[in-house]
Amino acid sequence: MSYGADFANADPANAPLDPTIMIGADPFFWGAILLGILAALFLGWYFGARSRSNRPDAAHAIWKAIHDAARSAMGADDNALKGKAEALRKVIDERLGKTLKLAGGLSARIKKLDDAIAGKGPVQPGGSQAGPQASGGHGGAPGSDKAHGDSGQAGNGGGGGGGGGAAAAAAASVTVVTIGGPTPTAPPSQPPAPPPVGDLSHREQTDALRLAVAAFNQHWRDEAARVGELREAHAELSNPGSGHGSSGHGKASHGGH
């Protein structure tokens, strides 16, 4: 059997006669693909940023968790009060433990720094009185020396004066002794000693827990103030500062001066 000339160029593998060659595609086609990829990346970043900005911060959640624990302790009876107080302390430690650790380590040192800047602090006993006493003693010595010097001049100048020169010299050589010094100032009153710390009875411990929980709840119940403080603290800890990138340059320039 023979076939006509129309069947001579048929492909036995049934492959397409005009295959798509991507390497030789129009540059406009590749530009459209790249533009689509960039658009997809931009949209992903945009929606991700919006979801992060719309996500509520942790300040109100922290306040509510501690507030609920404080209210639970406030409503507890005497038998359950200690357990509720311990639960309140646990919630505080879980939500603000590291922040309180940072503030607690700095508070005492900052207090000493503020006192030193203000010129306040423990005074050494007798340290402030030694100067005036010493200067007073030295202050009397030049006067007596001058008196002796004047008496010598008087004696030399009045050598022919007889009794008058001798009397002036005798009067100048007299040393005046004052009996009774300045009235010493009373020492500053010492602050009262703190009450001794010891083991409390069950009734005393219950009363102390009741007062401590009430004082804490009175402070923490102001939602607007406490949430604002939490947000301000978070913003402060998250702010690297304007000069964080030029600290080395600042040290170098300071050393050059």
mmCIF file of N, CA and C in Angstrom, residues 51-133:
data_model
loop_
_atom_site.group_PDB
_atom_site.id
_atom_site.type_symbol
_atom_site.label_atom_id
_atom_site.label_comp_id
_atom_site.label_asym_id
_atom_site.label_seq_id
_atom_site.Cartn_x
_atom_site.Cartn_y
_atom_site.Cartn_z
ATOM 1 N N SER A 51 -1.740 43.346 59.288
ATOM 2 C CA SER A 51 -2.156 42.415 60.339
ATOM 3 C C SER A 51 -1.368 42.644 61.619
ATOM 4 N N ARG A 52 -0.081 43.005 61.478
ATOM 5 C CA ARG A 52 0.709 43.284 62.675
ATOM 6 C C ARG A 52 0.275 44.574 63.341
ATOM 7 N N SER A 53 -0.070 45.587 62.543
ATOM 8 C CA SER A 53 -0.501 46.853 63.124
ATOM 9 C C SER A 53 -1.874 46.744 63.775
ATOM 10 N N ASN A 54 -2.728 45.896 63.249
ATOM 11 C CA ASN A 54 -4.069 45.733 63.815
ATOM 12 C C ASN A 54 -4.096 44.784 65.002
ATOM 13 N N ARG A 55 -3.003 44.072 65.243
ATOM 14 C CA ARG A 55 -2.982 43.137 66.356
ATOM 15 C C ARG A 55 -2.913 43.909 67.673
ATOM 16 N N PRO A 56 -3.755 43.632 68.639
ATOM 17 C CA PRO A 56 -3.715 44.379 69.904
ATOM 18 C C PRO A 56 -2.421 44.098 70.655
ATOM 19 N N ASP A 57 -1.933 45.141 71.350
ATOM 20 C CA ASP A 57 -0.703 44.953 72.117
ATOM 21 C C ASP A 57 -1.013 44.188 73.398
ATOM 22 N N ALA A 58 0.042 43.851 74.121
ATOM 23 C CA ALA A 58 -0.115 43.007 75.306
ATOM 24 C C ALA A 58 -0.429 43.799 76.560
ATOM 25 N N ALA A 59 -0.443 45.134 76.487
ATOM 26 C CA ALA A 59 -0.609 45.927 77.703
ATOM 27 C C ALA A 59 -1.951 45.642 78.384
ATOM 28 N N HIS A 60 -3.032 45.657 77.614
ATOM 29 C CA HIS A 60 -4.352 45.433 78.224
ATOM 30 C C HIS A 60 -4.496 43.987 78.700
ATOM 31 N N ALA A 61 -3.924 43.043 77.961
ATOM 32 C CA ALA A 61 -4.016 41.641 78.389
ATOM 33 C C ALA A 61 -3.267 41.432 79.710
ATOM 34 N N ILE A 62 -2.097 42.079 79.858
ATOM 35 C CA ILE A 62 -1.344 41.969 81.115
ATOM 36 C C ILE A 62 -2.146 42.583 82.253
ATOM 37 N N TRP A 63 -2.693 43.774 82.009
ATOM 38 C CA TRP A 63 -3.466 44.424 83.066
ATOM 39 C C TRP A 63 -4.662 43.569 83.481
ATOM 40 N N LYS A 64 -5.371 43.013 82.528
ATOM 41 C CA LYS A 64 -6.575 42.239 82.855
ATOM 42 C C LYS A 64 -6.242 40.964 83.626
ATOM 43 N N ALA A 65 -5.153 40.282 83.245
ATOM 44 C CA ALA A 65 -4.782 39.060 83.953
ATOM 45 C C ALA A 65 -4.462 39.353 85.421
ATOM 46 N N ILE A 66 -3.715 40.416 85.662
ATOM 47 C CA ILE A 66 -3.366 40.761 87.045
ATOM 48 C C ILE A 66 -4.591 41.315 87.781
ATOM 49 N N HIS A 67 -5.408 42.074 87.092
ATOM 50 C CA HIS A 67 -6.611 42.625 87.716
ATOM 51 C C HIS A 67 -7.567 41.522 88.147
ATOM 52 N N ASP A 68 -7.750 40.523 87.310
ATOM 53 C CA ASP A 68 -8.637 39.409 87.665
ATOM 54 C C ASP A 68 -8.097 38.647 88.877
ATOM 55 N N ALA A 69 -6.782 38.442 88.918
ATOM 56 C CA ALA A 69 -6.199 37.743 90.064
ATOM 57 C C ALA A 69 -6.341 38.571 91.333
ATOM 58 N N ALA A 70 -6.196 39.887 91.233
ATOM 59 C CA ALA A 70 -6.357 40.744 92.415
ATOM 60 C C ALA A 70 -7.804 40.747 92.897
ATOM 61 N N ARG A 71 -8.746 40.810 91.994
ATOM 62 C CA ARG A 71 -10.158 40.773 92.391
ATOM 63 C C ARG A 71 -10.512 39.431 93.032
ATOM 64 N N SER A 72 -9.926 38.367 92.511
ATOM 65 C CA SER A 72 -10.181 37.062 93.120
ATOM 66 C C SER A 72 -9.650 37.002 94.542
ATOM 67 N N ALA A 73 -8.472 37.604 94.761
ATOM 68 C CA ALA A 73 -7.912 37.621 96.122
ATOM 69 C C ALA A 73 -8.718 38.534 97.034
ATOM 70 N N MET A 74 -9.253 39.614 96.498
ATOM 71 C CA MET A 74 -10.052 40.520 97.329
ATOM 72 C C MET A 74 -11.324 39.853 97.834
ATOM 73 N N GLY A 75 -11.908 38.980 97.032
ATOM 74 C CA GLY A 75 -13.146 38.332 97.429
ATOM 75 C C GLY A 75 -12.966 37.029 98.184
ATOM 76 N N ALA A 76 -11.727 36.644 98.479
ATOM 77 C CA ALA A 76 -11.495 35.366 99.161
ATOM 78 C C ALA A 76 -11.746 35.502 100.662
ATOM 79 N N ASP A 77 -12.186 34.408 101.275
ATOM 80 C CA ASP A 77 -12.347 34.407 102.719
ATOM 81 C C ASP A 77 -10.990 34.168 103.386
ATOM 82 N N ASP A 78 -10.989 34.140 104.701
ATOM 83 C CA ASP A 78 -9.723 34.020 105.420
ATOM 84 C C ASP A 78 -9.006 32.710 105.120
ATOM 85 N N ASN A 79 -9.766 31.648 104.904
ATOM 86 C CA ASN A 79 -9.128 30.358 104.662
ATOM 87 C C ASN A 79 -8.478 30.285 103.283
ATOM 88 N N ALA A 80 -9.087 30.935 102.288
ATOM 89 C CA ALA A 80 -8.550 30.874 100.922
ATOM 90 C C ALA A 80 -7.698 32.076 100.556
ATOM 91 N N LEU A 81 -7.549 33.033 101.481
ATOM 92 C CA LEU A 81 -6.853 34.275 101.145
ATOM 93 C C LEU A 81 -5.389 34.039 100.797
ATOM 94 N N LYS A 82 -4.699 33.207 101.556
ATOM 95 C CA LYS A 82 -3.278 32.989 101.298
ATOM 96 C C LYS A 82 -3.061 32.351 99.925
ATOM 97 N N GLY A 83 -3.888 31.370 99.574
ATOM 98 C CA GLY A 83 -3.748 30.733 98.276
ATOM 99 C C GLY A 83 -4.027 31.707 97.133
ATOM 100 N N LYS A 84 -5.037 32.575 97.313
ATOM 101 C CA LYS A 84 -5.342 33.559 96.283
ATOM 102 C C LYS A 84 -4.233 34.597 96.163
ATOM 103 N N ALA A 85 -3.638 34.969 97.299
ATOM 104 C CA ALA A 85 -2.524 35.909 97.259
ATOM 105 C C ALA A 85 -1.314 35.301 96.549
ATOM 106 N N GLU A 86 -1.058 34.028 96.802
ATOM 107 C CA GLU A 86 0.035 33.355 96.098
ATOM 108 C C GLU A 86 -0.252 33.262 94.605
ATOM 109 N N ALA A 87 -1.519 33.036 94.238
ATOM 110 C CA ALA A 87 -1.871 33.004 92.815
ATOM 111 C C ALA A 87 -1.683 34.370 92.167
ATOM 112 N N LEU A 88 -2.045 35.431 92.889
ATOM 113 C CA LEU A 88 -1.822 36.782 92.383
ATOM 114 C C LEU A 88 -0.335 37.039 92.159
ATOM 115 N N ARG A 89 0.465 36.622 93.111
ATOM 116 C CA ARG A 89 1.916 36.822 92.980
ATOM 117 C C ARG A 89 2.470 36.024 91.806
ATOM 118 N N LYS A 90 1.934 34.858 91.559
ATOM 119 C CA LYS A 90 2.389 34.048 90.432
ATOM 120 C C LYS A 90 2.045 34.696 89.098
ATOM 121 N N VAL A 91 0.836 35.259 89.006
ATOM 122 C CA VAL A 91 0.448 35.938 87.766
ATOM 123 C C VAL A 91 1.333 37.155 87.525
ATOM 124 N N ILE A 92 1.615 37.907 88.575
ATOM 125 C CA ILE A 92 2.495 39.075 88.431
ATOM 126 C C ILE A 92 3.870 38.644 87.954
ATOM 127 N N ASP A 93 4.373 37.552 88.509
ATOM 128 C CA ASP A 93 5.704 37.089 88.121
ATOM 129 C C ASP A 93 5.725 36.588 86.679
ATOM 130 N N GLU A 94 4.631 35.940 86.270
ATOM 131 C CA GLU A 94 4.581 35.424 84.894
ATOM 132 C C GLU A 94 4.484 36.540 83.859
ATOM 133 N N ARG A 95 3.740 37.603 84.171
ATOM 134 C CA ARG A 95 3.509 38.659 83.198
ATOM 135 C C ARG A 95 4.501 39.816 83.292
ATOM 136 N N LEU A 96 5.028 40.076 84.493
ATOM 137 C CA LEU A 96 5.921 41.225 84.676
ATOM 138 C C LEU A 96 7.191 40.879 85.451
ATOM 139 N N GLY A 97 7.502 39.597 85.568
ATOM 140 C CA GLY A 97 8.633 39.206 86.406
ATOM 141 C C GLY A 97 9.964 39.799 85.967
ATOM 142 N N LYS A 98 10.280 39.708 84.692
ATOM 143 C CA LYS A 98 11.574 40.209 84.195
ATOM 144 C C LYS A 98 11.633 41.730 84.255
ATOM 145 N N THR A 99 10.501 42.393 84.025
ATOM 146 C CA THR A 99 10.473 43.851 84.135
ATOM 147 C C THR A 99 10.694 44.291 85.576
ATOM 148 N N LEU A 100 10.048 43.604 86.514
ATOM 149 C CA LEU A 100 10.236 43.935 87.919
ATOM 150 C C LEU A 100 11.662 43.630 88.381
ATOM 151 N N LYS A 101 12.259 42.594 87.833
ATOM 152 C CA LYS A 101 13.646 42.281 88.183
ATOM 153 C C LYS A 101 14.573 43.394 87.727
ATOM 154 N N LEU A 102 14.347 43.909 86.546
ATOM 155 C CA LEU A 102 15.152 45.023 86.045
ATOM 156 C C LEU A 102 14.972 46.262 86.914
ATOM 157 N N ALA A 103 13.712 46.601 87.226
ATOM 158 C CA ALA A 103 13.458 47.795 88.029
ATOM 159 C C ALA A 103 13.961 47.633 89.462
ATOM 160 N N GLY A 104 13.822 46.438 90.024
ATOM 161 C CA GLY A 104 14.286 46.227 91.388
ATOM 162 C C GLY A 104 15.789 46.322 91.526
ATOM 163 N N GLY A 105 16.511 45.841 90.536
ATOM 164 C CA GLY A 105 17.965 45.942 90.602
ATOM 165 C C GLY A 105 18.467 47.356 90.464
ATOM 166 N N LEU A 106 17.683 48.228 89.827
ATOM 167 C CA LEU A 106 18.127 49.605 89.610
ATOM 168 C C LEU A 106 17.628 50.569 90.673
ATOM 169 N N SER A 107 16.527 50.263 91.358
ATOM 170 C CA SER A 107 15.865 51.249 92.208
ATOM 171 C C SER A 107 16.772 51.746 93.330
ATOM 172 N N ALA A 108 17.423 50.828 94.051
ATOM 173 C CA ALA A 108 18.274 51.247 95.166
ATOM 174 C C ALA A 108 19.474 52.051 94.677
ATOM 175 N N ARG A 109 20.059 51.654 93.569
ATOM 176 C CA ARG A 109 21.222 52.380 93.042
ATOM 177 C C ARG A 109 20.835 53.741 92.486
ATOM 178 N N ILE A 110 19.652 53.830 91.885
ATOM 179 C CA ILE A 110 19.186 55.119 91.391
ATOM 180 C C ILE A 110 18.894 56.059 92.566
ATOM 181 N N LYS A 111 18.372 55.518 93.677
ATOM 182 C CA LYS A 111 18.129 56.340 94.866
ATOM 183 C C LYS A 111 19.435 56.929 95.387
ATOM 184 N N LYS A 112 20.477 56.142 95.453
ATOM 185 C CA LYS A 112 21.767 56.661 95.907
ATOM 186 C C LYS A 112 22.316 57.695 94.936
ATOM 187 N N LEU A 113 22.130 57.456 93.656
ATOM 188 C CA LEU A 113 22.590 58.414 92.651
ATOM 189 C C LEU A 113 21.851 59.736 92.789
ATOM 190 N N ASP A 114 20.527 59.694 92.981
ATOM 191 C CA ASP A 114 19.750 60.920 93.154
ATOM 192 C C ASP A 114 20.165 61.672 94.417
ATOM 193 N N ASP A 115 20.406 60.941 95.520
ATOM 194 C CA ASP A 115 20.843 61.593 96.752
ATOM 195 C C ASP A 115 22.201 62.268 96.575
ATOM 196 N N ALA A 116 23.113 61.601 95.863
ATOM 197 C CA ALA A 116 24.436 62.190 95.646
ATOM 198 C C ALA A 116 24.343 63.434 94.767
ATOM 199 N N ILE A 117 23.477 63.411 93.762
ATOM 200 C CA ILE A 117 23.301 64.589 92.899
ATOM 201 C C ILE A 117 22.710 65.746 93.693
ATOM 202 N N ALA A 118 21.778 65.449 94.602
ATOM 203 C CA ALA A 118 21.155 66.481 95.428
ATOM 204 C C ALA A 118 22.007 66.890 96.610
ATOM 205 N N GLY A 119 23.168 66.260 96.815
ATOM 206 C CA GLY A 119 24.027 66.599 97.946
ATOM 207 C C GLY A 119 23.532 66.073 99.264
ATOM 208 N N LYS A 120 22.791 64.983 99.247
ATOM 209 C CA LYS A 120 22.268 64.387 100.466
ATOM 210 C C LYS A 120 22.923 63.034 100.690
ATOM 211 N N GLY A 121 23.039 62.686 101.954
ATOM 212 C CA GLY A 121 23.644 61.405 102.273
ATOM 213 C C GLY A 121 24.067 61.353 103.724
ATOM 214 N N PRO A 122 24.574 60.227 104.166
ATOM 215 C CA PRO A 122 25.036 60.123 105.559
ATOM 216 C C PRO A 122 26.229 61.031 105.813
ATOM 217 N N VAL A 123 26.177 61.817 106.907
ATOM 218 C CA VAL A 123 27.242 62.749 107.271
ATOM 219 C C VAL A 123 28.155 62.071 108.275
ATOM 220 N N GLN A 124 29.474 62.192 108.051
ATOM 221 C CA GLN A 124 30.433 61.616 108.986
ATOM 222 C C GLN A 124 30.364 62.357 110.317
ATOM 223 N N PRO A 125 30.344 61.645 111.454
ATOM 224 C CA PRO A 125 30.231 62.333 112.751
ATOM 225 C C PRO A 125 31.434 63.228 112.995
ATOM 226 N N GLY A 126 31.166 64.527 113.279
ATOM 227 C CA GLY A 126 32.240 65.478 113.572
ATOM 228 C C GLY A 126 32.994 65.943 112.359
ATOM 229 N N GLY A 127 32.642 65.466 111.178
ATOM 230 C CA GLY A 127 33.409 65.843 109.996
ATOM 231 C C GLY A 127 33.193 67.287 109.613
ATOM 232 N N SER A 128 31.970 67.807 109.769
ATOM 233 C CA SER A 128 31.692 69.180 109.363
ATOM 234 C C SER A 128 32.119 70.195 110.400
ATOM 235 N N GLN A 129 32.454 69.777 111.644
ATOM 236 C CA GLN A 129 32.833 70.707 112.685
ATOM 237 C C GLN A 129 34.332 70.836 112.819
ATOM 238 N N ALA A 130 35.088 69.929 112.215
ATOM 239 C CA ALA A 130 36.534 69.984 112.380
ATOM 240 C C ALA A 130 37.110 71.202 111.686
ATOM 241 N N GLY A 131 36.557 71.576 110.551
ATOM 242 C CA GLY A 131 37.097 72.696 109.795
ATOM 243 C C GLY A 131 37.003 74.018 110.545
ATOM 244 N N PRO A 132 35.806 74.425 111.012
ATOM 245 C CA PRO A 132 35.693 75.702 111.717
ATOM 246 C C PRO A 132 36.540 75.767 112.961
ATOM 247 N N GLN A 133 36.635 74.660 113.733
ATOM 248 C CA GLN A 133 37.445 74.681 114.939
ATOM 249 C C GLN A 133 38.911 74.881 114.608
#
